[in-house]
Short mmCIF file of C-alpha atoms and ligand atoms in Angstrom, two decimals:
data_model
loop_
_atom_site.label_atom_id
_atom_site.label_comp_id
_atom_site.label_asym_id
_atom_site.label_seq_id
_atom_site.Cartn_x
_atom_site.Cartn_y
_atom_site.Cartn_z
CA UNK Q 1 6.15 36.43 -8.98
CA UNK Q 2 6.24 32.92 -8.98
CA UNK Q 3 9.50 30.90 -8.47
CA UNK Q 4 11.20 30.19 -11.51
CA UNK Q 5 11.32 25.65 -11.30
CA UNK Q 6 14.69 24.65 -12.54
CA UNK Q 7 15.54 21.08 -10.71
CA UNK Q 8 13.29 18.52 -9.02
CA UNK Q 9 14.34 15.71 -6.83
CA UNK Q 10 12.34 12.41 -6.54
CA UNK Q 11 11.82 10.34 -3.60
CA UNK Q 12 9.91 7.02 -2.54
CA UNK Q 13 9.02 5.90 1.05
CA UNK Q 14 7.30 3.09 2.29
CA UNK Q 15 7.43 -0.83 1.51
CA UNK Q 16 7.69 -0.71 -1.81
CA UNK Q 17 4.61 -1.24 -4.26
CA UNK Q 18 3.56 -1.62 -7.81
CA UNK Q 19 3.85 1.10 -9.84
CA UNK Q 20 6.19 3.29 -8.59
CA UNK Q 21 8.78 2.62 -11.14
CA UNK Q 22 5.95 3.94 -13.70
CA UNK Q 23 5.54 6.93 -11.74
CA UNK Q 24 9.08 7.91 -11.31
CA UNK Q 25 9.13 7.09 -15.51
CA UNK Q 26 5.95 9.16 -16.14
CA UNK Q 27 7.05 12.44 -13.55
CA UNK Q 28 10.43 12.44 -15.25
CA UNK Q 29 9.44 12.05 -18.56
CA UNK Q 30 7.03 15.01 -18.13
CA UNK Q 31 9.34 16.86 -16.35
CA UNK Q 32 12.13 16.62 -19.32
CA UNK Q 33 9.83 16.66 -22.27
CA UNK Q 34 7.65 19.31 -21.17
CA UNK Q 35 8.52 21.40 -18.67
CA UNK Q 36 12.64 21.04 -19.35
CA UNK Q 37 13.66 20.38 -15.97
CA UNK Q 38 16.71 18.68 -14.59
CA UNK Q 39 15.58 15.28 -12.55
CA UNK Q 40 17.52 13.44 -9.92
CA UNK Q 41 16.20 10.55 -7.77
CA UNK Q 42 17.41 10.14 -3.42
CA UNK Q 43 17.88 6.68 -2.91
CA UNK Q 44 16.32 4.83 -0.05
CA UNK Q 45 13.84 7.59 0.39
CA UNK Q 46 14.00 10.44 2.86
CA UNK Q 47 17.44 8.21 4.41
CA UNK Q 48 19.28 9.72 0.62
CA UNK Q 49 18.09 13.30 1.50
CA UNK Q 50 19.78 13.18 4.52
CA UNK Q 51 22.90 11.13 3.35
CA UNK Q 52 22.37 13.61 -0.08
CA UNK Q 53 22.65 10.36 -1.47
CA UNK Q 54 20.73 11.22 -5.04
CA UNK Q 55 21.24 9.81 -8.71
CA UNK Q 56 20.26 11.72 -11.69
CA UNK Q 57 17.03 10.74 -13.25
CA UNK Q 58 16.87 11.26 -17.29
CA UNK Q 59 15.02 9.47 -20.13
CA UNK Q 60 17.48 6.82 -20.72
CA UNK Q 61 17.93 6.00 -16.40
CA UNK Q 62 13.92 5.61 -16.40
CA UNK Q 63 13.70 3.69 -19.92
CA UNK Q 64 12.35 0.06 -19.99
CA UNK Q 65 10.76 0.37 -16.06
CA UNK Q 66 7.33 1.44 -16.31
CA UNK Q 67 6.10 -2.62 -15.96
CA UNK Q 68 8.55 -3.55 -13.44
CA UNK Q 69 7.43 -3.65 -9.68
CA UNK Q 70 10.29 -2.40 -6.65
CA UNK Q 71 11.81 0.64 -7.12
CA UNK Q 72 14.72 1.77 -9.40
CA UNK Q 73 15.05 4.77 -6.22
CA UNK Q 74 14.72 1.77 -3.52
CA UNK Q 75 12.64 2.54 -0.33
CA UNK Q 76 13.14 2.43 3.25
CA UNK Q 77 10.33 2.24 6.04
CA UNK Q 78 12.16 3.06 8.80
CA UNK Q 79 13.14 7.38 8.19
CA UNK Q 80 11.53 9.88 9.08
CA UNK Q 81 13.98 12.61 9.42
CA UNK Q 82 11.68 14.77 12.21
CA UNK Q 83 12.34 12.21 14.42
CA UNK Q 84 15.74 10.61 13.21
CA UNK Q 85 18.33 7.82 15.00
CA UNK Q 86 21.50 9.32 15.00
CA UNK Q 87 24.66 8.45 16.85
CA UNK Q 88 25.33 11.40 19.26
CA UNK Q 89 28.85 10.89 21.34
CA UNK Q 90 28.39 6.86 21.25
CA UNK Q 91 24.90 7.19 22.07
CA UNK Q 92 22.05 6.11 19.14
CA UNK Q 93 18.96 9.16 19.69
CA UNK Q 94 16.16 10.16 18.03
CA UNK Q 95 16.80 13.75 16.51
CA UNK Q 96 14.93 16.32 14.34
CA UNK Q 97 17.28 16.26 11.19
CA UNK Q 98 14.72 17.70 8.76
CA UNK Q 99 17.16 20.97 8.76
CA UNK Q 100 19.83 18.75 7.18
CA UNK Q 101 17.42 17.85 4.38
CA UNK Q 102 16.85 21.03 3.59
CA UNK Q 103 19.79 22.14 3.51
CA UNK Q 104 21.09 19.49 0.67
CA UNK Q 105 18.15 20.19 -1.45
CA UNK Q 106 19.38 23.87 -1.27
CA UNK Q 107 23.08 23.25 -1.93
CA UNK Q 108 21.78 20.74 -5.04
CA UNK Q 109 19.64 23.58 -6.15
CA UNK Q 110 16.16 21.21 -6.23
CA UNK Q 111 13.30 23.65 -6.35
CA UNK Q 112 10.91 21.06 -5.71
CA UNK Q 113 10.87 17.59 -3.77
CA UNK Q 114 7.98 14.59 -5.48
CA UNK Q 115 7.75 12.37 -2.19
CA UNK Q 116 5.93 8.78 -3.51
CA UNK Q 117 4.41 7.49 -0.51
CA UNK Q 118 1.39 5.97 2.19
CA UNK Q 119 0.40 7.74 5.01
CA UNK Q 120 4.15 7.70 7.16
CA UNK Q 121 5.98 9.34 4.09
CA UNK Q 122 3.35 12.05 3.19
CA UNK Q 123 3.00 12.50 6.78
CA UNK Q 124 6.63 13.57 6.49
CA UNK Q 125 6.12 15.33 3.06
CA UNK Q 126 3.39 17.60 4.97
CA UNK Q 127 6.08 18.52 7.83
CA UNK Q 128 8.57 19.17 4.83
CA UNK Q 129 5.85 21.57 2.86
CA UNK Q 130 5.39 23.43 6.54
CA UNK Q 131 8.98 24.33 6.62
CA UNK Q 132 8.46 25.83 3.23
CA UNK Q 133 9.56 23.38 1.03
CA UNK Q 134 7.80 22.83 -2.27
CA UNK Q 135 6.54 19.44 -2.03
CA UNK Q 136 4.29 17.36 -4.29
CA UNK Q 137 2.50 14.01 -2.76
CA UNK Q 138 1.72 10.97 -4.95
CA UNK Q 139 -0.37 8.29 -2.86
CA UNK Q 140 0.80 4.68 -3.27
CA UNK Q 141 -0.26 2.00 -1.35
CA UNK Q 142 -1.24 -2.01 -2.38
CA UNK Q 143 -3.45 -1.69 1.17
CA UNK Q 144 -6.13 1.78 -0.80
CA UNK Q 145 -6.42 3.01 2.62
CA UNK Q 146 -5.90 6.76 2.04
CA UNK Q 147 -9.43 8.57 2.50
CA UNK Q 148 -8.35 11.55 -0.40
CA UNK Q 149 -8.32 9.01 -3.19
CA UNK Q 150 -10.44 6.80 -4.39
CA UNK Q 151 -7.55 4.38 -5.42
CA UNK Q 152 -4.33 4.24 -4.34
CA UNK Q 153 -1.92 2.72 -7.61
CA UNK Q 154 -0.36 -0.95 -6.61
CA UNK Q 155 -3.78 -1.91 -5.09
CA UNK Q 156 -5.32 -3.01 -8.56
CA UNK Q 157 -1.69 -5.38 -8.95
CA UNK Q 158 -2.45 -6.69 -5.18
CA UNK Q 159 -6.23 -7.27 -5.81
CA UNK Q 160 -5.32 -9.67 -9.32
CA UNK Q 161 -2.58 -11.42 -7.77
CA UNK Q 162 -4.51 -12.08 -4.69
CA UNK Q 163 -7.63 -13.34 -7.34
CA UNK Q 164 -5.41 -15.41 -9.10
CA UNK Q 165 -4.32 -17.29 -5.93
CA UNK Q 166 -7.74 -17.77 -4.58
CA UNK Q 167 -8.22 -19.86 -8.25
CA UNK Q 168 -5.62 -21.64 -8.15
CA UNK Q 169 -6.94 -22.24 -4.56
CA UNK Q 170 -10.16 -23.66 -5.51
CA UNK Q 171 -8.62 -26.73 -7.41
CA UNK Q 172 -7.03 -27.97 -4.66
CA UNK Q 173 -9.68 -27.35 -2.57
CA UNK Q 174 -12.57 -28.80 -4.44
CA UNK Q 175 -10.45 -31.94 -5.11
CA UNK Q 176 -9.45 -32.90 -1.88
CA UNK Q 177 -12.47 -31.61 -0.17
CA UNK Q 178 -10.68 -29.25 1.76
CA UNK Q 179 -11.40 -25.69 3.42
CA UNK Q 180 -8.59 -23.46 2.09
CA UNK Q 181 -8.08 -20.51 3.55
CA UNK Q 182 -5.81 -17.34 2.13
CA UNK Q 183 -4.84 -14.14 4.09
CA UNK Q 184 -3.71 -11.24 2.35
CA UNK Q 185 -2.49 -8.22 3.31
CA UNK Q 186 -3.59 -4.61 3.99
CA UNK Q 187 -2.85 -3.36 7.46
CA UNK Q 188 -6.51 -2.25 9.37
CA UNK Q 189 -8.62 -1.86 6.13
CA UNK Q 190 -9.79 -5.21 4.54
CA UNK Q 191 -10.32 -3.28 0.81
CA UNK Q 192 -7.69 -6.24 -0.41
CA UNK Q 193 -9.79 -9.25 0.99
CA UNK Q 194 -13.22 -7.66 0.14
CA UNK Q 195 -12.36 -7.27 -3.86
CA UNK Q 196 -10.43 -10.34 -4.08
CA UNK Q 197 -12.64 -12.19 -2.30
CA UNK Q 198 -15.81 -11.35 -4.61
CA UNK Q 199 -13.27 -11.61 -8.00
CA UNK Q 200 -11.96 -14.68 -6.76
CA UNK Q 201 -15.41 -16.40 -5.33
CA UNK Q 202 -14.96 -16.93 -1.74
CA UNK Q 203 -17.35 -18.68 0.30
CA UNK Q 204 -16.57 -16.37 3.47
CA UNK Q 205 -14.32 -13.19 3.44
CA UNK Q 206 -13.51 -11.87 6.24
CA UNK Q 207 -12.13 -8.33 7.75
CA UNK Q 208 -10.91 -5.87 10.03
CA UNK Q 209 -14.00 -4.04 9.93
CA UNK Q 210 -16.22 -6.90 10.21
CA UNK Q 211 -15.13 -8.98 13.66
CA UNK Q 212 -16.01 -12.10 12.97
CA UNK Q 213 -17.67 -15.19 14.94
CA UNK Q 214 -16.03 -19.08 14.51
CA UNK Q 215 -19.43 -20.72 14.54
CA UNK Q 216 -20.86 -18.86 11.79
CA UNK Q 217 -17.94 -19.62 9.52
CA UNK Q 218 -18.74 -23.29 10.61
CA UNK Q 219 -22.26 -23.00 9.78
CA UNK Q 220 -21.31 -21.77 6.26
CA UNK Q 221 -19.43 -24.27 5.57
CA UNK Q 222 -21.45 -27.22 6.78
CA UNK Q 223 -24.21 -25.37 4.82
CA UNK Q 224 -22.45 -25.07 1.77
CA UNK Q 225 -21.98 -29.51 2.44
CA UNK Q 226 -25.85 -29.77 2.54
CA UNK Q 227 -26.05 -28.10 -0.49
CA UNK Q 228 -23.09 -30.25 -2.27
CA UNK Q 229 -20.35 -27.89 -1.93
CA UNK Q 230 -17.99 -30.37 0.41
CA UNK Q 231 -15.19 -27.25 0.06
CA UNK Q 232 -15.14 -24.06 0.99
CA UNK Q 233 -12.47 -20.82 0.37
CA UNK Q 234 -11.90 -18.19 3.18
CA UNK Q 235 -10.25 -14.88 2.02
CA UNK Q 236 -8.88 -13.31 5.62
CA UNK Q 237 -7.25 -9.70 5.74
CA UNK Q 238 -4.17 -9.57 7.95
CA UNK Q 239 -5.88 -7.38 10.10
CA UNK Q 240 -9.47 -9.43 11.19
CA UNK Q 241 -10.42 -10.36 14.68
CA UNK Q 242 -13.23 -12.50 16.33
CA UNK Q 243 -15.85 -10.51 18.14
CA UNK Q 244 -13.84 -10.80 21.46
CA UNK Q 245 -10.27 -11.14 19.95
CA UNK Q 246 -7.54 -9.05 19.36
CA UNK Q 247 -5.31 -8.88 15.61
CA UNK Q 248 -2.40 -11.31 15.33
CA UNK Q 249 0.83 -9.64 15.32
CA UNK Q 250 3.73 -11.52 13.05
CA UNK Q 251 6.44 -8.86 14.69
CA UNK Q 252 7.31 -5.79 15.76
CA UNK Q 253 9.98 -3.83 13.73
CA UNK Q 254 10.96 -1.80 17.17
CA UNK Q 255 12.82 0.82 14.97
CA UNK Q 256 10.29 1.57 12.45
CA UNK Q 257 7.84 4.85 12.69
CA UNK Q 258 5.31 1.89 12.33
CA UNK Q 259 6.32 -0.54 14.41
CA UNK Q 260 3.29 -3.67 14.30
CA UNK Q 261 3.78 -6.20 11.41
CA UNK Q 262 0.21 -7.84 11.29
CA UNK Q 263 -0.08 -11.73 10.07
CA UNK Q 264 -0.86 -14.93 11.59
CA UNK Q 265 -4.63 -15.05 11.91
CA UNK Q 266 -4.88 -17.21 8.47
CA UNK Q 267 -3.35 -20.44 10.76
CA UNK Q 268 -4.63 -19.86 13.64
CA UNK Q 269 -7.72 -19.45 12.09
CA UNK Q 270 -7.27 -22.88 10.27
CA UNK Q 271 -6.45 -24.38 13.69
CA UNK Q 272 -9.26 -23.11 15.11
CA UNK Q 273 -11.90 -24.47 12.34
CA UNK Q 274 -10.30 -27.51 11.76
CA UNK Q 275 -10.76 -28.21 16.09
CA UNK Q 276 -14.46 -28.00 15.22
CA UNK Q 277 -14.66 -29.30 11.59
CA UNK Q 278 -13.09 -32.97 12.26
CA UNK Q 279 -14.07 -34.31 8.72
CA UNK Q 280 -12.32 -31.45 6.39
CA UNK Q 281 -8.63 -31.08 6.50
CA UNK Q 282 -8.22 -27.14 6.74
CA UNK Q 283 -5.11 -25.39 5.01
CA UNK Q 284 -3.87 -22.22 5.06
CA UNK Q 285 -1.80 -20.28 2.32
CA UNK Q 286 -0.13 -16.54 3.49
CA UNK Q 287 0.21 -14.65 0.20
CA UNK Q 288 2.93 -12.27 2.02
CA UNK Q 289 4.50 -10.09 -0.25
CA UNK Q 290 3.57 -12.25 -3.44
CA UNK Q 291 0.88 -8.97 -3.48
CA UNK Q 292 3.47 -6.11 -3.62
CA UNK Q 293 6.32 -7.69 -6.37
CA UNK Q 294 6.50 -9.01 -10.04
CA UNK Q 295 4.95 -6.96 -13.09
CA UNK Q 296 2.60 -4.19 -12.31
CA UNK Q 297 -0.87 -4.59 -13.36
CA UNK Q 298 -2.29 -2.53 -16.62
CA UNK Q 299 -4.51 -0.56 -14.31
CA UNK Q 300 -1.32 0.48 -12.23
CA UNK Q 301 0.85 1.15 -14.97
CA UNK Q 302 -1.70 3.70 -16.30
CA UNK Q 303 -3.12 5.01 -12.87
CA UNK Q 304 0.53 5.78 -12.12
CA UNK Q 305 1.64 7.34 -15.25
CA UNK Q 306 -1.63 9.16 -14.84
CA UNK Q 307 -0.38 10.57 -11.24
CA UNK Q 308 2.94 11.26 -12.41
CA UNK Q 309 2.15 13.09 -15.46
CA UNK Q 310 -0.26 15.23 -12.51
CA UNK Q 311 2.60 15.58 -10.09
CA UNK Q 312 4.52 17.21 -12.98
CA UNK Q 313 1.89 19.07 -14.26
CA UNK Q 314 1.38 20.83 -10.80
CA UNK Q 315 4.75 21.85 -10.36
CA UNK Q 316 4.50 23.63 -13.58
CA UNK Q 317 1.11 25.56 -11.91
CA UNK Q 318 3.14 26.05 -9.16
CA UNK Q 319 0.52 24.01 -6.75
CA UNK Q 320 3.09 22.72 -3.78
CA UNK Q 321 1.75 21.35 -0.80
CA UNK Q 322 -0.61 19.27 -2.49
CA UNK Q 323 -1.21 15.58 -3.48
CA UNK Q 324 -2.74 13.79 -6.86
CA UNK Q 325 -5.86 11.70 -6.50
CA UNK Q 326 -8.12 9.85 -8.58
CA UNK Q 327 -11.88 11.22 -7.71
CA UNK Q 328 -14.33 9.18 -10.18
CA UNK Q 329 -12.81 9.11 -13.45
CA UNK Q 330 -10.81 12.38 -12.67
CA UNK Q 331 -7.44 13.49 -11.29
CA UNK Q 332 -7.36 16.26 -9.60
CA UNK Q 333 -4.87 17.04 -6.01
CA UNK Q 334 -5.97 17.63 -2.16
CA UNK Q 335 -3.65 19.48 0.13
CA UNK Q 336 -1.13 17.34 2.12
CA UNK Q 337 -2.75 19.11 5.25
CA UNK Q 338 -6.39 17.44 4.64
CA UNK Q 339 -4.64 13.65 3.43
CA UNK Q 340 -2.64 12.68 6.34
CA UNK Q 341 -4.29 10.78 8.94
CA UNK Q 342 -7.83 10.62 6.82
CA UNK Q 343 -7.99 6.55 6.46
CA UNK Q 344 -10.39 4.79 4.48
CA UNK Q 345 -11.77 1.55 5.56
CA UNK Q 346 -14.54 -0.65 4.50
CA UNK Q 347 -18.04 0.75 5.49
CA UNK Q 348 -20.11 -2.68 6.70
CA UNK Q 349 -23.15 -1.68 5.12
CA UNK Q 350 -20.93 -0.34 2.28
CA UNK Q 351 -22.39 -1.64 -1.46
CA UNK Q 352 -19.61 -3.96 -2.06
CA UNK Q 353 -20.34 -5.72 1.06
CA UNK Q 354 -23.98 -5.91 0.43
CA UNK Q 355 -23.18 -6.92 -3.16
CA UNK Q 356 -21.40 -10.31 -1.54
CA UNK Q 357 -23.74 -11.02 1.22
CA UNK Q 358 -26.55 -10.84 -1.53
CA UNK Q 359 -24.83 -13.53 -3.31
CA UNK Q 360 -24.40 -15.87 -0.20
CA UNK Q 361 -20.80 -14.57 0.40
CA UNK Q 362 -20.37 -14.86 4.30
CA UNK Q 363 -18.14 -12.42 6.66
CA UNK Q 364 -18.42 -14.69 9.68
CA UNK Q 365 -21.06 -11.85 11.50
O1 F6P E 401 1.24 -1.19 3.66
C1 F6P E 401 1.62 -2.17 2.76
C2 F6P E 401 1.88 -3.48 3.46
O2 F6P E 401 2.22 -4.44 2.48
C3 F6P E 401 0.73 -3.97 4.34
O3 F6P E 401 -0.32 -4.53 3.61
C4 F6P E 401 1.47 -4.93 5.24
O4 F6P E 401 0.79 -5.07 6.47
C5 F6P E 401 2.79 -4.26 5.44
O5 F6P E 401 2.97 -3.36 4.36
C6 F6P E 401 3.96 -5.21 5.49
O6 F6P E 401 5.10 -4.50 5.81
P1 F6P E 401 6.56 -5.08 5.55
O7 F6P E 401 6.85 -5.04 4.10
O8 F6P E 401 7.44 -4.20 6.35
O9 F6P E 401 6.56 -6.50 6.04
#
């Protein structure tokens, strides 16, 4: 017989990302409406299930959040709790504390745990499911770089904001003749730059999967000169290289699972151009985490409410181990065990590529 649901608990991982607040709204909603289930919410992700540091979640706690970017649970990137600092006798190690976390969820009496996360938190949310905790995954990520789903929610918010900039870009840039150049975010997959790039009508894009060469950017944009076009806008992913270069590193967070913080090619890139280009002044703008805050996009909101009205709806089936996906039009789930570690990254002779290079957009190749 199947186990009777009674209580869920909530959780989001990660850097945080448009539309989790509407998830959180649209699982607990569900959950209280339909299904009659108690709610509560750890704070600072998996760090509150060890601390047991949980609020209750109910219809008036989630009201008035669903457009709102952040997260009403907060978010940490820095716990996973199979491999956990802890201060031992004066000494900071690294620990296996998962039993802790399952032991509060039993002594709260959650049934089930909804982990909202990338790739490091489901990872985590797979290790919890294999020590037999009932565990639901909902993909977020601004960077879509999970293979199981065709969209990840808080990409569509990153993707308009990062449009937006790129025309606001182009005024500055076609009145001062200038080559403006804007890198955006999204880790090793350059699904941010691509879309933006073509929304936003960039003269080159360029990304991780596509190393680029300096002298064909030139030759675009004394091209696009000949032709009348004394401007040009690069769109540059966080994550490209030159053909015999290496990514640009902005820090390392030494005590995160995750530790490289990508960022810096967008000025060195400028320097570089503007070395060999002496007539254009070259400019840079980092768009940063501009991407990830404000007011969700409509997409989001709906994508997420979508997904958490799914995560809810498969606790009620009983369907643990598994996370929601978009597939086409569709939602439907994938088991934890097939997501984690399945990236998705822009395929070079992908149609969206080919759609930009057949209308003159360059990737520096
Ligand atoms: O994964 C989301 C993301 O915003 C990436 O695009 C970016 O590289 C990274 O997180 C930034 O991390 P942080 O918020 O820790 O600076």
């Amino acid at each position: 017989m199947s186990q009777e649901i009674k209580k869920i608990a909530l959780l989001t991982g990660g850097g945080d990302c448009p539309g989790l607040n509407a998830v959180i709204r649209a699982v607990t909603r569900t959950a209280i409406l339909q299904y009659g289930y108690e709610v509560i919410g750890y704070k600072f992700g998996y760090r509150g299930l060890y601390n047991n540091d949980f609020v209750p979640l109910t219809l008036e706690s989630v009201s008035g959040i669903e457009h709102k970017g952040g997260t009403i649970l907060y978010s940490s990137n820095k716990d996973n709790l199979f491999d956990y600092l802890v201060n031992e006798d004066g000494k900071m190690v690294k620990k296996d504390v998962s039993d802790v976390a399952v032991e509060n969820m039993k002594k709260e009496g959650v049934d089930v745990l909804v982990v909202i996360g990338g790739d490091g938190t489901l990872t985590s949310a797979r290790d919890f499911s294999r020590k037999g905790v009932n565990v639901i995954g909902v993909p977020k990520t601004i960077d879509n770089d999970l293979a199981a789903t065709d969209v990840t929610f808080g990409f569509n918010t990153a993707i308009s904001i990062a449009t937006e900039a790129l025309d606001r870009l182009h005024t500055t840039a076609e009145s001062h003749h200038r080559v403006m150049l804007l890198e955006v975010m999204g880790r090793n997959a350059g699904w941010i730059a691509l879309e933006s790039g073509i929304a936003g009508s960039a003269d080159v894009i360029l990304l991780p999967e596509i190393p680029y060469d300096i002298n064909k950017i030139v030759e675009k944009i004394e091209d696009r000169k000949k032709h009348g076009k004394p401007f040009s806008i690069i769109v540059v992913a966080e994550g490209a290289k030159s053909k015999d270069g290496e990514v640009v590193v902005a820090k390392i967070v030494e005590d995160s699972p995750d530790p490289i913080r990508l960022g810096g090619i967008g000025n060195k890139l400028a320097g570089d151009i503007e070395k060999i280009i002496k007539e254009n002044e070259v400019r840079c703008t980092v768009l940063g985490h501009l991407q990830r805050g404000g007011t969700t996009s409509t997409f989001d909101r709906i994508l997420s409410t979508r997904y958490g009205v799914a995560a809810a709806d498969l606790i009620k089936e009983g369907k643990f181990g598994n996370m929601v996906c978009l597939k086409g039009d569709v939602i439907s789930c994938e088991t934890l065990e097939n997501v984690i570690g399945a990236n998705k990254n822009v395929n070079p002779d992908g149609e969206l590529v080919t759609v930009a290079r057949k209308i003159g957009i360059s990737f520096g190749d």
